[in-house]
Structure formats: structure tokens, C-alpha cells
Amino acid sequence: MEQRIGSSSKPSKAEPSKDEPLKAEPLKAEPLTTEPVTGAGFDPAYIPGLTGPTPAEPETAPVAEEPAPPAEDRADADPDTAPDSDADEPADGPVFEASDRRARIVADRKGVRLSLDEEACEFRWDEIAAVETETPRFGKRYTVTVHTPDRRWFPIEIEATARARFKEWDEQLDVVLDAYFEEAEETEKA
């Protein structure tokens, strides 16, 4: 006796008997529609609401240009056209810089810059609510966390060559914070 789950023991009329050959019906061709798969399961850098990087523009063949004269010649020739870049200016105050093979933190008169591998972020002093440091009881990772007024925080860990660097880094960062962070707070109040 044949037993079927969910039906009576009698064969239904829709089912062919064992003696009849099965007839195949042609499949209807329907367009296949798919949506792009997104989310953290497929892209570890996915954050809802943020847009991805814009595609790079195609490279074109380089245009032959005249070589620029040396910097001192340009400055002597016309002082109005001399470049005014921040990279060429020496730091006019205290600077804190710490880095390891992957991470880097720089705090100077412009603000605080954090970078990890190819990712980087920059905070001006008026965008910072607090800067917090943390040293572990064991290990050699020095953590600096930048807090913003909208209650977001951005931590970065720097691996020190020795635990003795922690005290040195704390002192250097305190000097920079005393010089620029309080100055930014005073200008906000004014």
C-alpha cells in the first residue's frame, strides 16, 4: 500500500499513473530581474547612508609642459605668484605625531588628523569636543579617541615600540591640547 502525506490514499486525477509517461510542458521565458546586493555581509566597509567613492576619471595622455623654474627663482621673480601652501610653512607651535606600521595621528595648529591604512579623517579644533587617551595595563597599544560635539567618537590605536613611549606621548599631546584646544574654545565663546 502506498502512503502519501497530506492526501488520501487514493491517487488524484492530476497525477499520472505509473504506467503513463510524463509529459513535459514548455517553460515560459520570463525576464530575470535582480537587485544589487548591498550591506555589511557583502561589503565590510558598508555604512548605511554614506555614498561610495566617486569613480576616478579616465587618465588621458600627459601634456608636455615646460619644466617649472626652481622655487627660489619663482619667489624672487614675482612675490605675488609665489605659492602659499601650508605644507611649505614650518609649524609655528607644538606638534604631536605618533605612528606605527598602519596607523598615524598628527595634532597641530590645524587640528587632529587620524589615518589607518588608506583611510584618513581630519578634525579642525572647532569640531572637537574632547580628546581622550587610554593606555592598557598590559600590551603596547596607545589609544587616542577624538570625540565630536554630536556624540560621535573616532578611536585610533598606535602600537608603541616600548611602554615608556606612553608617558612621552601623553606629555606631547597635552602640550598641543593646551596650546590649540583651549584656544579654539575661547574663540567659540567670543
mmCIF file of C-alpha atoms in Angstrom:
data_model
loop_
_atom_site.group_PDB
_atom_site.id
_atom_site.type_symbol
_atom_site.label_atom_id
_atom_site.label_comp_id
_atom_site.label_asym_id
_atom_site.label_seq_id
_atom_site.Cartn_x
_atom_site.Cartn_y
_atom_site.Cartn_z
ATOM 1 C CA MET A 1 0.000 0.000 0.000
ATOM 2 C CA GLU A 2 1.283 3.407 -0.925
ATOM 3 C CA GLN A 3 1.213 6.105 1.721
ATOM 4 C CA ARG A 4 1.044 9.769 0.910
ATOM 5 C CA ILE A 5 1.489 12.543 3.365
ATOM 6 C CA GLY A 6 -1.257 15.148 3.312
ATOM 7 C CA SER A 7 -3.542 13.351 0.920
ATOM 8 C CA SER A 8 -5.856 10.415 0.836
ATOM 9 C CA SER A 9 -4.591 7.023 -0.129
ATOM 10 C CA LYS A 10 -6.310 7.224 -3.480
ATOM 11 C CA PRO A 11 -4.262 8.664 -6.324
ATOM 12 C CA SER A 12 -5.525 12.024 -7.527
ATOM 13 C CA LYS A 13 -6.622 12.593 -11.077
ATOM 14 C CA ALA A 14 -3.981 15.278 -11.628
ATOM 15 C CA GLU A 15 -1.191 12.801 -11.018
ATOM 16 C CA PRO A 16 -0.381 10.455 -13.852
ATOM 17 C CA SER A 17 -0.368 6.810 -13.064
ATOM 18 C CA LYS A 18 2.850 4.850 -13.074
ATOM 19 C CA ASP A 19 2.015 3.386 -16.431
ATOM 20 C CA GLU A 20 1.569 6.733 -18.218
ATOM 21 C CA PRO A 21 4.659 8.571 -19.429
ATOM 22 C CA LEU A 22 5.268 12.059 -18.044
ATOM 23 C CA LYS A 23 4.599 14.944 -20.397
ATOM 24 C CA ALA A 24 6.875 17.972 -20.182
ATOM 25 C CA GLU A 25 5.325 21.387 -20.555
ATOM 26 C CA PRO A 26 7.359 24.139 -22.167
ATOM 27 C CA LEU A 27 8.622 26.793 -19.733
ATOM 28 C CA LYS A 28 7.633 30.380 -20.293
ATOM 29 C CA ALA A 29 10.574 32.722 -20.726
ATOM 30 C CA GLU A 30 10.255 35.458 -18.106
ATOM 31 C CA PRO A 31 12.776 38.273 -17.745
ATOM 32 C CA LEU A 32 15.098 37.760 -14.837
ATOM 33 C CA THR A 33 15.228 40.777 -12.551
ATOM 34 C CA THR A 34 17.835 41.112 -9.854
ATOM 35 C CA GLU A 35 18.708 43.831 -7.405
ATOM 36 C CA PRO A 36 22.299 44.633 -6.473
ATOM 37 C CA VAL A 37 23.284 43.048 -3.202
ATOM 38 C CA THR A 38 24.368 45.566 -0.575
ATOM 39 C CA GLY A 39 25.049 45.518 3.100
ATOM 40 C CA ALA A 40 27.771 44.705 5.541
ATOM 41 C CA GLY A 41 27.564 40.995 4.694
ATOM 42 C CA PHE A 42 28.914 41.695 1.230
ATOM 43 C CA ASP A 43 30.947 44.872 1.791
ATOM 44 C CA PRO A 44 32.776 45.217 5.115
ATOM 45 C CA ALA A 45 33.068 48.976 4.627
ATOM 46 C CA TYR A 46 29.306 49.426 4.112
ATOM 47 C CA ILE A 47 27.717 52.090 6.280
ATOM 48 C CA PRO A 48 24.064 52.913 5.548
ATOM 49 C CA GLY A 49 23.575 56.479 4.371
ATOM 50 C CA LEU A 50 27.125 57.050 3.155
ATOM 51 C CA THR A 51 27.864 57.137 -0.524
ATOM 52 C CA GLY A 52 30.776 55.323 -2.032
ATOM 53 C CA PRO A 53 33.786 56.948 -3.627
ATOM 54 C CA THR A 54 33.260 58.554 -6.987
ATOM 55 C CA PRO A 55 34.845 56.704 -9.878
ATOM 56 C CA ALA A 56 38.170 58.097 -10.955
ATOM 57 C CA GLU A 57 38.226 59.990 -14.200
ATOM 58 C CA PRO A 58 39.903 58.188 -17.081
ATOM 59 C CA GLU A 59 43.518 59.068 -17.459
ATOM 60 C CA THR A 60 44.459 60.973 -20.543
ATOM 61 C CA ALA A 61 47.800 61.203 -22.209
ATOM 62 C CA PRO A 62 50.058 63.652 -20.346
ATOM 63 C CA VAL A 63 50.514 67.009 -21.994
ATOM 64 C CA ALA A 64 54.096 68.106 -22.445
ATOM 65 C CA GLU A 65 54.736 71.174 -20.311
ATOM 66 C CA GLU A 66 57.715 73.370 -19.739
ATOM 67 C CA PRO A 67 59.545 72.466 -16.566
ATOM 68 C CA ALA A 68 58.820 74.914 -13.755
ATOM 69 C CA PRO A 69 61.714 77.032 -12.505
ATOM 70 C CA PRO A 70 63.090 76.215 -9.037
ATOM 71 C CA ALA A 71 61.088 77.520 -6.070
ATOM 72 C CA GLU A 72 63.617 80.198 -5.103
ATOM 73 C CA ASP A 73 63.587 81.600 -8.666
ATOM 74 C CA ARG A 74 59.785 81.841 -8.618
ATOM 75 C CA ALA A 75 59.734 83.558 -5.236
ATOM 76 C CA ASP A 76 62.369 86.087 -6.320
ATOM 77 C CA ALA A 77 60.730 86.715 -9.683
ATOM 78 C CA ASP A 78 57.232 87.622 -8.530
ATOM 79 C CA PRO A 79 56.248 87.501 -4.841
ATOM 80 C CA ASP A 80 52.531 87.724 -5.712
ATOM 81 C CA THR A 81 52.628 84.427 -7.601
ATOM 82 C CA ALA A 82 54.744 82.569 -5.050
ATOM 83 C CA PRO A 83 52.828 79.501 -3.813
ATOM 84 C CA ASP A 84 51.088 79.833 -0.472
ATOM 85 C CA SER A 85 50.843 76.236 0.692
ATOM 86 C CA ASP A 86 50.534 75.053 4.272
ATOM 87 C CA ALA A 87 52.900 72.166 3.614
ATOM 88 C CA ASP A 88 55.835 74.527 3.000
ATOM 89 C CA GLU A 89 55.220 76.554 6.154
ATOM 90 C CA PRO A 90 57.037 75.459 9.287
ATOM 91 C CA ALA A 91 54.894 74.587 12.265
ATOM 92 C CA ASP A 92 54.598 77.688 14.438
ATOM 93 C CA GLY A 93 53.606 75.813 17.579
ATOM 94 C CA PRO A 94 53.730 72.427 19.259
ATOM 95 C CA VAL A 95 53.069 69.327 17.178
ATOM 96 C CA PHE A 96 52.205 65.816 18.325
ATOM 97 C CA GLU A 97 52.857 62.937 15.950
ATOM 98 C CA ALA A 98 52.769 59.205 16.603
ATOM 99 C CA SER A 99 52.654 56.357 14.125
ATOM 100 C CA ASP A 100 53.243 52.680 13.617
ATOM 101 C CA ARG A 101 53.211 50.470 10.539
ATOM 102 C CA ARG A 102 49.457 51.019 9.912
ATOM 103 C CA ALA A 103 48.156 53.941 11.959
ATOM 104 C CA ARG A 104 49.136 57.571 12.363
ATOM 105 C CA ILE A 105 47.927 60.528 14.398
ATOM 106 C CA VAL A 106 49.010 64.136 13.974
ATOM 107 C CA ALA A 107 47.816 67.021 16.162
ATOM 108 C CA ASP A 108 48.993 70.524 15.311
ATOM 109 C CA ARG A 109 47.651 74.052 14.760
ATOM 110 C CA LYS A 110 45.268 72.841 12.008
ATOM 111 C CA GLY A 111 43.587 70.174 14.148
ATOM 112 C CA VAL A 112 43.808 66.422 14.578
ATOM 113 C CA ARG A 113 44.362 64.017 11.683
ATOM 114 C CA LEU A 114 43.891 60.273 12.056
ATOM 115 C CA SER A 115 44.808 57.712 9.429
ATOM 116 C CA LEU A 116 44.668 53.940 9.304
ATOM 117 C CA ASP A 117 45.997 52.199 6.196
ATOM 118 C CA GLU A 118 44.455 54.145 3.278
ATOM 119 C CA GLU A 119 41.618 55.704 5.306
ATOM 120 C CA ALA A 120 42.021 59.134 6.883
ATOM 121 C CA CYS A 121 39.929 61.751 8.658
ATOM 122 C CA GLU A 122 40.682 65.280 9.759
ATOM 123 C CA PHE A 123 39.123 67.349 12.541
ATOM 124 C CA ARG A 124 39.546 71.099 12.982
ATOM 125 C CA TRP A 125 39.818 72.253 16.570
ATOM 126 C CA ASP A 126 36.307 73.750 16.495
ATOM 127 C CA GLU A 127 34.927 70.303 15.501
ATOM 128 C CA ILE A 128 36.382 68.547 18.555
ATOM 129 C CA ALA A 129 34.546 68.212 21.872
ATOM 130 C CA ALA A 130 37.233 66.153 23.629
ATOM 131 C CA VAL A 131 40.399 64.155 23.036
ATOM 132 C CA GLU A 132 40.868 61.107 25.215
ATOM 133 C CA THR A 133 43.904 58.875 25.629
ATOM 134 C CA GLU A 134 43.999 55.380 27.031
ATOM 135 C CA THR A 135 46.884 53.100 27.863
ATOM 136 C CA PRO A 136 46.347 49.407 28.532
ATOM 137 C CA ARG A 137 47.506 47.725 31.694
ATOM 138 C CA PHE A 138 49.347 45.186 29.570
ATOM 139 C CA GLY A 139 50.496 45.494 25.994
ATOM 140 C CA LYS A 140 51.873 48.352 23.923
ATOM 141 C CA ARG A 141 48.809 49.866 22.197
ATOM 142 C CA TYR A 142 48.214 53.556 22.858
ATOM 143 C CA THR A 143 44.635 54.613 22.074
ATOM 144 C CA VAL A 144 43.637 58.175 21.170
ATOM 145 C CA THR A 145 39.918 58.892 20.794
ATOM 146 C CA VAL A 146 38.565 62.102 19.239
ATOM 147 C CA HIS A 147 35.045 62.983 20.430
ATOM 148 C CA THR A 148 32.847 65.346 18.404
ATOM 149 C CA PRO A 149 30.025 67.572 19.717
ATOM 150 C CA ASP A 150 27.397 65.343 18.065
ATOM 151 C CA ARG A 151 28.435 62.453 20.353
ATOM 152 C CA ARG A 152 30.475 60.516 17.835
ATOM 153 C CA TRP A 153 33.921 59.207 18.598
ATOM 154 C CA PHE A 154 36.831 58.138 16.450
ATOM 155 C CA PRO A 155 39.445 55.936 18.147
ATOM 156 C CA ILE A 156 42.830 55.001 16.753
ATOM 157 C CA GLU A 157 45.407 52.645 18.228
ATOM 158 C CA ILE A 158 49.128 53.177 17.827
ATOM 159 C CA GLU A 159 51.486 50.349 18.685
ATOM 160 C CA ALA A 160 54.436 51.711 20.663
ATOM 161 C CA THR A 161 57.931 50.299 20.472
ATOM 162 C CA ALA A 162 58.057 50.331 24.287
ATOM 163 C CA ARG A 163 55.633 51.157 27.105
ATOM 164 C CA ALA A 164 57.902 54.063 28.086
ATOM 165 C CA ARG A 165 56.622 55.922 24.988
ATOM 166 C CA PHE A 166 53.130 56.229 26.561
ATOM 167 C CA LYS A 167 54.228 58.856 29.083
ATOM 168 C CA GLU A 168 56.196 60.749 26.425
ATOM 169 C CA TRP A 169 53.198 60.750 24.052
ATOM 170 C CA ASP A 170 50.814 61.868 26.817
ATOM 171 C CA GLU A 171 53.061 64.824 27.651
ATOM 172 C CA GLN A 172 53.444 65.849 23.976
ATOM 173 C CA LEU A 173 49.701 65.596 23.329
ATOM 174 C CA ASP A 174 48.914 67.605 26.480
ATOM 175 C CA VAL A 175 51.160 70.437 25.259
ATOM 176 C CA VAL A 176 49.352 70.515 21.892
ATOM 177 C CA LEU A 177 45.900 70.363 23.518
ATOM 178 C CA ASP A 178 46.810 73.158 25.931
ATOM 179 C CA ALA A 179 48.003 75.330 23.051
ATOM 180 C CA TYR A 180 45.229 74.798 20.494
ATOM 181 C CA PHE A 181 42.178 73.137 22.043
ATOM 182 C CA GLU A 182 41.576 75.794 24.696
ATOM 183 C CA GLU A 183 42.272 78.486 22.101
ATOM 184 C CA ALA A 184 39.504 77.050 19.907
ATOM 185 C CA GLU A 185 37.071 77.005 22.851
ATOM 186 C CA GLU A 186 37.816 80.671 23.624
ATOM 187 C CA THR A 187 37.181 81.739 20.029
ATOM 188 C CA GLU A 188 33.847 79.847 20.063
ATOM 189 C CA LYS A 189 32.700 81.707 23.170
ATOM 190 C CA ALA A 190 33.668 85.094 21.731
#
